[in-house]
mmCIF file of C-alpha atoms in Angstrom:
data_model
loop_
_atom_site.group_PDB
_atom_site.id
_atom_site.type_symbol
_atom_site.label_atom_id
_atom_site.label_comp_id
_atom_site.label_asym_id
_atom_site.label_seq_id
_atom_site.Cartn_x
_atom_site.Cartn_y
_atom_site.Cartn_z
ATOM 1 C CA MET A 19 -6.585 45.606 -33.782
ATOM 2 C CA LYS A 20 -7.444 42.036 -31.961
ATOM 3 C CA LYS A 21 -8.696 41.252 -28.505
ATOM 4 C CA ILE A 22 -7.316 39.262 -26.435
ATOM 5 C CA ILE A 23 -8.080 40.205 -22.389
ATOM 6 C CA THR A 24 -5.075 39.877 -20.411
ATOM 7 C CA LEU A 25 -4.802 41.273 -16.538
ATOM 8 C CA LEU A 26 -3.034 44.038 -15.779
ATOM 9 C CA LEU A 27 -0.941 41.811 -12.589
ATOM 10 C CA THR A 28 2.210 43.254 -12.318
ATOM 11 C CA LEU A 29 2.458 47.033 -12.751
ATOM 12 C CA PRO A 30 5.180 48.975 -11.109
ATOM 13 C CA PHE A 31 3.435 51.953 -10.993
ATOM 14 C CA CYS A 32 0.481 53.447 -9.335
ATOM 15 C CA VAL A 33 -1.662 55.108 -12.236
ATOM 16 C CA ILE A 34 -6.181 55.525 -11.257
ATOM 17 C CA PHE A 35 -8.022 55.274 -14.465
ATOM 18 C CA ALA A 36 -11.882 55.305 -14.758
ATOM 19 C CA GLN A 37 -13.918 55.661 -17.222
ATOM 20 C CA GLN A 38 -17.613 56.691 -15.959
ATOM 21 C CA THR A 39 -20.358 55.293 -17.912
ATOM 22 C CA LYS A 40 -23.676 55.741 -16.771
ATOM 23 C CA VAL A 41 -25.676 53.462 -19.823
ATOM 24 C CA CYS A 42 -26.671 50.651 -17.368
ATOM 25 C CA LYS A 43 -28.572 50.920 -14.065
ATOM 26 C CA CYS A 44 -28.169 48.427 -11.771
ATOM 27 C CA PHE A 45 -28.547 48.241 -8.732
ATOM 28 C CA GLN A 46 -26.900 45.081 -7.830
ATOM 29 C CA LEU A 47 -23.359 45.805 -8.876
ATOM 30 C CA GLU A 48 -23.791 49.050 -6.992
ATOM 31 C CA LYS A 49 -24.251 47.016 -3.714
ATOM 32 C CA VAL A 50 -21.108 44.534 -5.165
ATOM 33 C CA LYS A 51 -19.380 47.395 -5.769
ATOM 34 C CA ASP A 52 -19.621 49.039 -2.533
ATOM 35 C CA SER A 53 -18.934 45.655 -0.991
ATOM 36 C CA ILE A 54 -15.308 45.629 -2.994
ATOM 37 C CA ALA A 55 -14.378 48.778 -1.897
ATOM 38 C CA SER A 56 -15.478 48.623 1.670
ATOM 39 C CA HIS A 57 -13.072 45.267 1.964
ATOM 40 C CA SER A 58 -10.113 46.892 -1.379
ATOM 41 C CA ILE A 59 -7.724 47.969 2.131
ATOM 42 C CA ASN A 60 -6.126 43.996 3.292
ATOM 43 C CA LYS A 61 -6.064 44.400 7.363
ATOM 44 C CA PHE A 62 -2.822 42.048 8.178
ATOM 45 C CA PHE A 63 -2.448 40.733 11.973
ATOM 46 C CA PRO A 64 0.610 39.372 12.977
ATOM 47 C CA ILE A 65 0.521 35.492 14.955
ATOM 48 C CA SER A 66 2.077 35.448 17.568
ATOM 49 C CA GLU A 67 5.177 33.711 18.358
ATOM 50 C CA GLU A 68 3.273 31.148 19.957
ATOM 51 C CA GLU A 69 1.233 30.683 18.008
ATOM 52 C CA ALA A 70 3.991 30.016 14.806
ATOM 53 C CA LEU A 71 5.902 27.318 16.952
ATOM 54 C CA ILE A 72 1.997 25.007 16.646
ATOM 55 C CA PRO A 73 2.450 22.317 14.338
ATOM 56 C CA PRO A 74 -0.313 22.763 11.781
ATOM 57 C CA TYR A 75 -1.579 19.185 10.886
ATOM 58 C CA HIS A 76 -0.756 15.577 13.308
ATOM 59 C CA PHE A 77 1.040 14.226 10.805
ATOM 60 C CA VAL A 78 4.195 17.384 10.947
ATOM 61 C CA SER A 79 5.973 17.208 14.261
ATOM 62 C CA VAL A 80 8.806 19.706 15.407
ATOM 63 C CA GLU A 81 12.341 19.208 17.283
ATOM 64 C CA PHE A 82 14.852 21.170 18.361
ATOM 65 C CA VAL A 83 17.873 20.634 17.222
ATOM 66 C CA ASN A 84 20.144 21.767 20.281
ATOM 67 C CA GLY A 85 24.036 22.698 19.563
ATOM 68 C CA GLN A 86 23.078 22.083 15.417
ATOM 69 C CA LYS A 87 24.596 25.593 13.866
ATOM 70 C CA SER A 88 23.450 27.425 12.209
ATOM 71 C CA LEU A 89 23.858 27.146 8.128
ATOM 72 C CA GLU A 90 22.654 30.803 6.816
ATOM 73 C CA LYS A 91 25.457 31.545 5.199
ATOM 74 C CA LYS A 92 25.461 31.750 1.643
ATOM 75 C CA SER A 93 28.859 29.377 0.829
ATOM 76 C CA HIS A 94 26.576 26.442 2.314
ATOM 77 C CA LEU A 95 23.441 27.623 0.410
ATOM 78 C CA LYS A 96 24.361 25.339 -2.711
ATOM 79 C CA ARG A 97 21.756 23.918 -4.863
ATOM 80 C CA PRO A 98 21.893 19.385 -5.054
ATOM 81 C CA LYS A 99 21.731 18.569 -9.318
ATOM 82 C CA LEU A 100 18.865 18.137 -10.657
ATOM 83 C CA VAL A 101 17.308 14.776 -10.881
ATOM 84 C CA LYS A 102 16.465 14.136 -13.616
ATOM 85 C CA THR A 103 12.809 12.158 -13.432
ATOM 86 C CA ASP A 104 9.246 11.952 -16.056
ATOM 87 C CA ALA A 105 9.071 15.012 -15.806
ATOM 88 C CA ASP A 106 12.227 17.213 -14.455
ATOM 89 C CA ILE A 107 12.548 19.535 -11.550
ATOM 90 C CA PRO A 108 13.928 22.610 -11.756
ATOM 91 C CA SER A 109 17.146 22.150 -10.092
ATOM 92 C CA ASN A 110 16.906 26.004 -8.162
ATOM 93 C CA LEU A 111 13.664 24.067 -7.257
ATOM 94 C CA ILE A 112 14.739 21.837 -5.258
ATOM 95 C CA ILE A 113 15.493 21.601 -1.153
ATOM 96 C CA LYS A 114 16.381 17.955 -0.615
ATOM 97 C CA GLN A 115 16.781 13.931 -2.546
ATOM 98 C CA GLY A 116 17.242 11.209 -0.973
ATOM 99 C CA GLU A 117 17.298 7.859 -1.271
ATOM 100 C CA LEU A 118 16.024 4.483 1.020
ATOM 101 C CA ASN A 119 16.822 1.088 -0.710
ATOM 102 C CA ASP A 120 14.071 1.536 -3.878
ATOM 103 C CA SER A 121 12.765 4.414 -2.464
ATOM 104 C CA LYS A 122 14.056 7.657 -3.949
ATOM 105 C CA ALA A 123 12.018 11.620 -2.869
ATOM 106 C CA ILE A 124 12.950 15.121 -4.435
ATOM 107 C CA LEU A 125 11.009 17.710 -1.866
ATOM 108 C CA TYR A 126 10.950 20.898 -3.531
ATOM 109 C CA ALA A 127 8.580 24.769 -3.391
ATOM 110 C CA ASP A 128 6.452 25.425 -6.852
ATOM 111 C CA GLU A 129 7.162 28.757 -8.384
ATOM 112 C CA ARG A 130 4.650 30.518 -7.443
ATOM 113 C CA PHE A 131 5.257 33.936 -6.839
ATOM 114 C CA ASP A 132 2.455 34.829 -3.913
ATOM 115 C CA PHE A 133 2.931 31.991 -1.793
ATOM 116 C CA ARG A 134 4.753 28.461 -2.379
ATOM 117 C CA SER A 135 3.695 25.226 -2.300
ATOM 118 C CA TYR A 136 6.013 22.598 -0.429
ATOM 119 C CA TYR A 137 5.494 19.353 -2.743
ATOM 120 C CA VAL A 138 7.226 16.189 -2.535
ATOM 121 C CA ARG A 139 8.164 13.248 -6.025
ATOM 122 C CA ILE A 140 8.164 9.471 -5.043
ATOM 123 C CA SER A 141 9.766 6.509 -6.621
ATOM 124 C CA LYS A 142 9.239 2.810 -5.025
ATOM 125 C CA ASP A 143 10.336 1.690 -7.775
ATOM 126 C CA ASN A 144 13.938 2.920 -7.785
ATOM 127 C CA GLY A 145 13.524 6.694 -10.129
ATOM 128 C CA LYS A 146 11.348 4.431 -13.210
ATOM 129 C CA THR A 147 7.847 5.847 -11.840
ATOM 130 C CA TRP A 148 7.068 8.897 -9.919
ATOM 131 C CA LYS A 149 4.356 9.855 -7.490
ATOM 132 C CA ASN A 150 3.737 13.390 -6.439
ATOM 133 C CA TYR A 151 2.324 14.784 -3.479
ATOM 134 C CA PHE A 152 1.214 18.496 -1.710
ATOM 135 C CA THR A 153 2.883 17.873 2.300
ATOM 136 C CA GLY A 154 -0.021 20.427 2.856
ATOM 137 C CA LEU A 155 2.639 23.709 3.830
ATOM 138 C CA ILE A 156 3.290 26.892 2.605
ATOM 139 C CA ALA A 157 6.475 28.329 3.125
ATOM 140 C CA ASN A 158 4.101 31.922 4.478
ATOM 141 C CA ASN A 159 2.860 29.734 7.188
ATOM 142 C CA ASN A 160 5.061 29.655 8.817
ATOM 143 C CA TYR A 161 8.243 26.614 7.763
ATOM 144 C CA PHE A 162 11.196 27.565 5.628
ATOM 145 C CA PHE A 163 12.592 24.924 4.388
ATOM 146 C CA LYS A 164 16.613 24.632 4.257
ATOM 147 C CA LEU A 165 18.410 24.256 1.452
ATOM 148 C CA ASN A 166 20.860 22.943 3.360
ATOM 149 C CA SER A 167 19.855 20.561 6.014
ATOM 150 C CA GLN A 168 22.292 18.533 7.093
ATOM 151 C CA TYR A 169 20.173 15.344 8.226
ATOM 152 C CA PRO A 170 19.313 12.238 5.437
ATOM 153 C CA LEU A 171 15.537 13.330 3.705
ATOM 154 C CA TRP A 172 14.540 10.041 4.430
ATOM 155 C CA LYS A 173 14.356 9.581 8.761
ATOM 156 C CA ASP A 174 12.564 5.827 7.436
ATOM 157 C CA GLN A 175 10.415 4.157 5.038
ATOM 158 C CA ASP A 176 7.370 6.332 6.499
ATOM 159 C CA HIS A 177 8.781 9.473 7.607
ATOM 160 C CA LEU A 178 10.665 12.779 6.352
ATOM 161 C CA GLN A 179 12.763 15.407 7.445
ATOM 162 C CA VAL A 180 13.754 18.193 6.889
ATOM 163 C CA GLU A 181 15.424 20.376 8.800
ATOM 164 C CA THR A 182 13.232 24.484 9.047
ATOM 165 C CA ASP A 183 13.133 27.961 10.012
ATOM 166 C CA ILE A 184 10.276 28.784 11.212
ATOM 167 C CA ARG A 185 8.990 32.262 11.128
ATOM 168 C CA ARG A 186 5.936 34.757 11.073
ATOM 169 C CA MET A 187 4.924 37.047 9.150
ATOM 170 C CA ILE A 188 5.065 40.996 11.193
ATOM 171 C CA LYS A 189 4.246 42.976 7.984
ATOM 172 C CA SER A 190 2.335 41.462 4.872
ATOM 173 C CA ALA A 191 3.195 42.762 1.358
ATOM 174 C CA VAL A 192 2.483 45.888 -0.237
ATOM 175 C CA LEU A 193 2.386 47.647 -2.636
ATOM 176 C CA PRO A 194 6.016 49.184 -4.770
ATOM 177 C CA ASP A 195 8.145 47.361 -2.094
ATOM 178 C CA MET A 196 5.996 43.650 -3.221
ATOM 179 C CA GLN A 197 7.424 41.159 -0.396
ATOM 180 C CA PRO A 198 5.789 40.803 3.091
ATOM 181 C CA VAL A 199 8.651 40.795 6.100
ATOM 182 C CA TYR A 200 9.416 37.837 8.304
ATOM 183 C CA GLU A 201 10.537 37.165 11.778
ATOM 184 C CA THR A 202 12.819 34.045 12.262
ATOM 185 C CA VAL A 203 10.924 32.521 15.735
ATOM 186 C CA LYS A 204 12.796 29.413 15.834
ATOM 187 C CA SER A 205 16.171 28.225 13.717
ATOM 188 C CA ASN A 206 16.810 24.353 14.385
ATOM 189 C CA ALA A 207 13.538 23.032 13.975
ATOM 190 C CA LEU A 208 13.972 19.998 12.497
ATOM 191 C CA ILE A 209 10.068 19.178 10.722
ATOM 192 C CA THR A 210 9.327 15.080 10.317
ATOM 193 C CA LEU A 211 6.542 14.029 8.004
ATOM 194 C CA ASP A 212 4.486 11.248 8.085
ATOM 195 C CA LEU A 213 3.693 10.207 3.820
ATOM 196 C CA ASN A 214 1.214 7.773 5.442
ATOM 197 C CA GLU A 215 -0.927 10.880 5.627
ATOM 198 C CA ILE A 216 0.484 12.985 3.305
ATOM 199 C CA THR A 217 0.261 10.224 0.531
ATOM 200 C CA LYS A 218 -3.111 9.376 0.731
ATOM 201 C CA ASP A 219 -5.085 8.645 -2.254
ATOM 202 C CA SER A 220 -8.774 7.934 -1.154
ATOM 203 C CA ASP A 221 -10.666 8.541 -4.310
ATOM 204 C CA GLY A 222 -8.026 7.135 -6.339
ATOM 205 C CA ASP A 223 -7.098 9.263 -9.135
ATOM 206 C CA GLY A 224 -4.473 10.701 -8.512
ATOM 207 C CA ILE A 225 -4.634 13.871 -6.794
ATOM 208 C CA ASN A 226 -3.470 13.826 -2.487
ATOM 209 C CA ASP A 227 -6.141 14.281 0.006
ATOM 210 C CA ILE A 228 -5.054 17.706 1.187
ATOM 211 C CA GLU A 229 -4.330 18.609 -2.317
ATOM 212 C CA GLU A 230 -7.746 18.732 -3.250
ATOM 213 C CA ILE A 231 -8.961 19.637 0.195
ATOM 214 C CA LYS A 232 -6.749 22.519 0.742
ATOM 215 C CA MET A 233 -6.509 23.398 -2.776
ATOM 216 C CA LEU A 234 -8.864 22.606 -5.182
ATOM 217 C CA PHE A 235 -11.593 21.959 -3.245
ATOM 218 C CA THR A 236 -12.740 18.872 -5.113
ATOM 219 C CA ASN A 237 -13.747 15.532 -3.732
ATOM 220 C CA PRO A 238 -11.290 13.590 -1.851
ATOM 221 C CA ASN A 239 -13.912 10.617 -2.261
ATOM 222 C CA SER A 240 -14.655 10.729 -6.083
ATOM 223 C CA LYS A 241 -12.160 10.798 -8.783
ATOM 224 C CA ASP A 242 -14.818 12.817 -10.700
ATOM 225 C CA THR A 243 -16.339 15.991 -8.202
ATOM 226 C CA ASP A 244 -18.156 17.268 -11.172
ATOM 227 C CA GLU A 245 -19.548 13.565 -12.860
ATOM 228 C CA ASP A 246 -18.720 14.696 -16.313
ATOM 229 C CA GLY A 247 -16.602 12.146 -17.314
ATOM 230 C CA ILE A 248 -13.141 12.962 -17.345
ATOM 231 C CA ASN A 249 -10.791 12.134 -13.993
ATOM 232 C CA ASP A 250 -10.446 15.445 -11.833
ATOM 233 C CA SER A 251 -6.581 14.921 -12.817
ATOM 234 C CA GLU A 252 -7.300 15.488 -15.442
ATOM 235 C CA ASP A 253 -9.924 18.237 -16.133
ATOM 236 C CA LYS A 254 -9.853 21.634 -16.114
ATOM 237 C CA ASN A 255 -12.113 22.900 -14.889
ATOM 238 C CA PRO A 256 -13.016 19.514 -11.761
ATOM 239 C CA ARG A 257 -15.474 21.075 -9.843
ATOM 240 C CA TYR A 258 -18.143 22.076 -12.131
ATOM 241 C CA ARG A 259 -19.721 20.569 -15.476
ATOM 242 C CA ASN A 260 -20.058 22.794 -19.039
ATOM 243 C CA PRO A 261 -23.749 23.382 -18.989
ATOM 244 C CA ASP A 262 -23.248 24.422 -22.909
ATOM 245 C CA ASN A 263 -25.374 27.752 -23.635
ATOM 246 C CA ASP A 264 -24.958 31.115 -24.316
ATOM 247 C CA PHE A 265 -24.214 32.365 -21.579
ATOM 248 C CA SER A 266 -21.141 29.642 -20.316
ATOM 249 C CA LYS A 267 -20.570 30.412 -24.351
ATOM 250 C CA LEU A 268 -20.648 34.132 -24.161
ATOM 251 C CA TRP A 269 -18.056 33.921 -20.431
ATOM 252 C CA GLU A 270 -15.676 31.365 -22.732
ATOM 253 C CA GLY A 271 -15.537 34.482 -25.435
ATOM 254 C CA ILE A 272 -14.805 37.145 -22.861
ATOM 255 C CA LEU A 273 -11.992 35.172 -21.759
ATOM 256 C CA TYR A 274 -10.468 33.426 -24.575
ATOM 257 C CA GLY A 275 -11.994 34.450 -27.661
ATOM 258 C CA TYR A 276 -9.815 36.594 -29.781
ATOM 259 C CA TYR A 277 -12.074 38.993 -31.206
ATOM 260 C CA GLU A 278 -11.429 42.177 -34.261
ATOM 261 C CA PHE A 279 -11.859 45.201 -32.001
ATOM 262 C CA ILE A 280 -15.325 47.113 -33.920
ATOM 263 C CA GLN A 281 -13.844 50.688 -35.382
ATOM 264 C CA LYS A 282 -15.007 53.442 -33.272
ATOM 265 C CA SER A 283 -14.103 57.087 -31.809
ATOM 266 C CA ASP A 284 -13.453 55.912 -28.596
ATOM 267 C CA PRO A 285 -10.048 53.954 -29.154
ATOM 268 C CA VAL A 286 -10.196 53.085 -24.913
ATOM 269 C CA ASN A 287 -13.193 50.116 -24.938
ATOM 270 C CA GLU A 288 -12.645 47.416 -26.094
ATOM 271 C CA GLU A 289 -16.129 46.440 -28.305
ATOM 272 C CA PHE A 290 -16.278 43.216 -30.370
ATOM 273 C CA ASN A 291 -18.975 40.899 -31.843
ATOM 274 C CA ILE A 292 -19.163 37.397 -30.348
ATOM 275 C CA ASN A 293 -21.155 34.996 -33.012
ATOM 276 C CA LEU A 294 -22.732 32.001 -31.294
ATOM 277 C CA THR A 295 -23.907 30.188 -35.185
ATOM 278 C CA THR A 296 -20.406 29.717 -36.175
ATOM 279 C CA PHE A 297 -18.696 30.209 -32.072
ATOM 280 C CA LYS A 298 -17.305 26.537 -31.696
ATOM 281 C CA GLU A 299 -15.704 27.158 -34.992
ATOM 282 C CA ASP A 300 -14.679 30.357 -34.440
ATOM 283 C CA MET A 301 -13.239 29.678 -30.877
ATOM 284 C CA LYS A 302 -10.939 26.114 -32.484
ATOM 285 C CA LYS A 303 -9.472 28.883 -35.311
ATOM 286 C CA GLN A 304 -9.187 31.955 -32.763
ATOM 287 C CA ARG A 305 -7.154 29.447 -30.329
ATOM 288 C CA GLU A 306 -4.798 27.677 -32.996
ATOM 289 C CA ASP A 307 -4.173 30.729 -34.031
ATOM 290 C CA LEU A 308 -1.973 31.916 -30.607
ATOM 291 C CA PRO A 309 0.906 30.092 -29.502
ATOM 292 C CA SER A 310 0.590 27.053 -27.577
ATOM 293 C CA LYS A 311 1.374 27.565 -23.760
ATOM 294 C CA ARG A 312 4.399 25.214 -22.481
ATOM 295 C CA ASN A 313 3.428 22.699 -21.102
ATOM 296 C CA ASN A 314 5.096 20.449 -18.836
ATOM 297 C CA PHE A 315 5.276 19.038 -15.253
ATOM 298 C CA MET A 316 6.040 22.582 -13.408
ATOM 299 C CA ASN A 317 3.915 23.962 -14.639
ATOM 300 C CA SER A 318 1.050 21.551 -13.997
ATOM 301 C CA LEU A 319 0.851 22.757 -10.296
ATOM 302 C CA ARG A 320 0.336 26.336 -11.036
ATOM 303 C CA ASP A 321 -3.666 25.697 -10.846
ATOM 304 C CA LYS A 322 -5.333 29.662 -12.036
ATOM 305 C CA VAL A 323 -8.134 30.846 -9.199
ATOM 306 C CA ILE A 324 -11.115 32.906 -10.349
ATOM 307 C CA VAL A 325 -13.128 33.764 -7.775
ATOM 308 C CA THR A 326 -17.190 34.080 -9.173
ATOM 309 C CA GLU A 327 -20.938 33.221 -7.931
ATOM 310 C CA ASP A 328 -21.436 33.163 -11.249
ATOM 311 C CA GLU A 329 -23.081 29.508 -12.636
ATOM 312 C CA TYR A 330 -22.196 29.803 -16.174
ATOM 313 C CA LEU A 331 -18.919 31.244 -15.611
ATOM 314 C CA ARG A 332 -18.098 28.600 -13.567
ATOM 315 C CA GLY A 333 -19.247 25.763 -16.668
ATOM 316 C CA ILE A 334 -16.774 27.535 -18.787
ATOM 317 C CA GLU A 335 -15.368 25.305 -20.840
ATOM 318 C CA SER A 336 -10.828 26.131 -19.778
ATOM 319 C CA TYR A 337 -8.818 26.026 -22.671
ATOM 320 C CA ASP A 338 -5.685 25.883 -21.911
ATOM 321 C CA GLU A 339 -5.718 25.883 -18.380
ATOM 322 C CA LYS A 340 -6.838 24.331 -15.081
ATOM 323 C CA ILE A 341 -8.995 26.386 -12.971
ATOM 324 C CA ILE A 342 -10.484 25.748 -9.880
ATOM 325 C CA PHE A 343 -13.122 28.322 -9.352
ATOM 326 C CA MET A 344 -14.800 29.379 -5.322
ATOM 327 C CA SER A 345 -17.614 30.874 -4.082
ATOM 328 C CA LEU A 346 -16.004 34.585 -1.759
ATOM 329 C CA LYS A 347 -16.722 31.585 0.993
ATOM 330 C CA GLU A 348 -14.751 29.487 0.359
ATOM 331 C CA TYR A 349 -11.962 32.166 -1.481
ATOM 332 C CA SER A 350 -11.586 33.046 2.325
ATOM 333 C CA ILE A 351 -10.908 29.211 3.495
ATOM 334 C CA TYR A 352 -8.014 29.167 0.719
ATOM 335 C CA LYS A 353 -6.465 33.017 1.165
ATOM 336 C CA THR A 354 -7.210 32.148 5.572
ATOM 337 C CA PHE A 355 -4.991 28.107 4.508
ATOM 338 C CA THR A 356 -2.191 29.939 2.204
ATOM 339 C CA HIS A 357 -1.606 33.792 4.134
ATOM 340 C CA SER A 358 -1.319 35.067 0.473
ATOM 341 C CA ASP A 359 -1.700 38.648 0.610
ATOM 342 C CA TRP A 360 -2.441 39.082 -3.716
ATOM 343 C CA SER A 361 -5.839 38.342 -4.908
ATOM 344 C CA ASP A 362 -7.018 36.671 -7.694
ATOM 345 C CA ILE A 363 -9.662 37.885 -10.542
ATOM 346 C CA PHE A 364 -12.812 38.066 -9.217
ATOM 347 C CA TYR A 365 -15.654 38.444 -11.758
ATOM 348 C CA SER A 366 -19.379 39.392 -10.038
ATOM 349 C CA LYS A 367 -22.523 37.871 -11.238
ATOM 350 C CA MET A 368 -24.173 38.954 -14.905
ATOM 351 C CA PHE A 369 -26.695 41.176 -13.294
ATOM 352 C CA GLN A 370 -29.199 42.035 -15.809
ATOM 353 C CA CYS A 371 -29.590 46.271 -16.079
ATOM 354 C CA ASP A 372 -32.181 47.263 -14.797
ATOM 355 C CA GLU A 373 -34.463 49.922 -17.459
ATOM 356 C CA LEU A 374 -32.612 47.741 -20.147
ATOM 357 C CA PRO A 375 -33.956 44.802 -21.973
ATOM 358 C CA ASP A 376 -31.284 41.834 -22.923
ATOM 359 C CA THR A 377 -28.820 43.678 -21.815
ATOM 360 C CA TYR A 378 -26.140 42.694 -18.659
ATOM 361 C CA VAL A 379 -23.004 44.014 -16.714
ATOM 362 C CA LEU A 380 -20.720 42.362 -15.079
ATOM 363 C CA LEU A 381 -17.569 43.512 -12.589
ATOM 364 C CA VAL A 382 -14.349 42.275 -12.937
ATOM 365 C CA ASN A 383 -11.285 43.294 -10.882
ATOM 366 C CA ALA A 384 -7.854 41.830 -10.337
ATOM 367 C CA GLU A 385 -5.606 43.404 -7.725
ATOM 368 C CA THR A 386 -4.309 46.061 -9.985
ATOM 369 C CA THR A 387 -7.057 46.594 -12.394
ATOM 370 C CA GLY A 388 -10.784 46.492 -13.423
ATOM 371 C CA TYR A 389 -12.958 46.398 -15.549
ATOM 372 C CA THR A 390 -16.827 46.651 -15.987
ATOM 373 C CA TYR A 391 -18.468 45.386 -19.652
ATOM 374 C CA LEU A 392 -22.098 45.856 -20.328
ATOM 375 C CA ILE A 393 -23.417 42.843 -22.952
ATOM 376 C CA LYS A 394 -26.202 43.491 -25.078
ATOM 377 C CA ARG A 395 -28.160 40.397 -27.312
ATOM 378 C CA THR A 396 -27.701 40.952 -30.528
ATOM 379 C CA SER A 397 -29.550 38.341 -33.327
ATOM 380 C CA SER A 398 -26.591 36.129 -34.386
ATOM 381 C CA GLY A 399 -25.334 36.232 -30.879
ATOM 382 C CA TRP A 400 -23.655 38.952 -28.210
ATOM 383 C CA ASN A 401 -22.383 42.306 -28.373
ATOM 384 C CA VAL A 402 -19.936 42.992 -25.733
ATOM 385 C CA LYS A 403 -18.118 46.563 -24.177
ATOM 386 C CA VAL A 404 -15.533 47.316 -21.714
ATOM 387 C CA ILE A 405 -17.495 50.491 -20.381
ATOM 388 C CA ASP A 406 -14.922 50.576 -17.083
ATOM 389 C CA HIS A 407 -11.807 50.761 -16.302
ATOM 390 C CA TRP A 408 -9.203 51.133 -14.163
ATOM 391 C CA ILE A 409 -5.431 50.845 -13.259
ATOM 392 C CA ALA A 410 -3.726 51.423 -9.873
#
């Protein structure tokens, strides 16, 4: 049997399972556990109808179209044909597309299950080249673009427009349904987007300022936020540089390693060794043995979010995914913006055990599962053992 760290995020049932092990006393970790427990219940407060009607940005304007009939019948919900670009957008995600002189635009939503973000893909040379821009708008908060908008996408060369339902969430997502409940406030809204603001890319790194500020927490005025020589749009960890030390290698082994389990009588708690003397060679071979992830344009929109205060974890080398590392404070801002009830993965700092030398403990917490790891230094590297595991 080999080790693959997999967090079970989509279990359709509720089971509580925990192994209580007192092998490491750590006062700091207990404080972290208490903090997580105190915030385990998400408190949801619906906004008012008046708040839902307030545009979130100065570059978004709203007018209400009188006399327009509601187009909610299923017979009208026809998806447009797939537009071939340098990286195809699936037709089921396209909301509206249009042309104006030599300019083309595709308004679409991404595939995230926890919140759907709206993007626009624009070509200024009749479809030869395309650029992608995050609009700053998310379906959860509070616009739901209509697939059958009767207005052309281009209002003029500087503005796009689309019919929209304005809704407010009245019930957040809870198990087992996992779907929030919305109330329509207005169904006859026409949203206008100022492209001069949406397409602004101050540092020219290929990511518009809105996405850098709202989603990535990178510097919109620097092409290389962490100054590691890699452009933010290409960097798999754009916010932090890799220290390339024993602790960062430990984290990479935990997240991306594919190690043999140590055979023992207790099959529940995984245990494996990370050899630092052969670390680079081992990781290279292990990654080659795994099937490569499908790499396409839509996958490039889904950045993984990890919440941690651990400086070594923040600096790891990501292998086949882009990771945005956030502090707890930054994550609270991110959650307020996305209005998502789903929790991303939280990793505690790696705390040293109070009484055991060269022994550390860390906590992993996700929406429906969590782990506690006991980590010991060895003559060749690290011994890693799961000493606590819960599933809900």
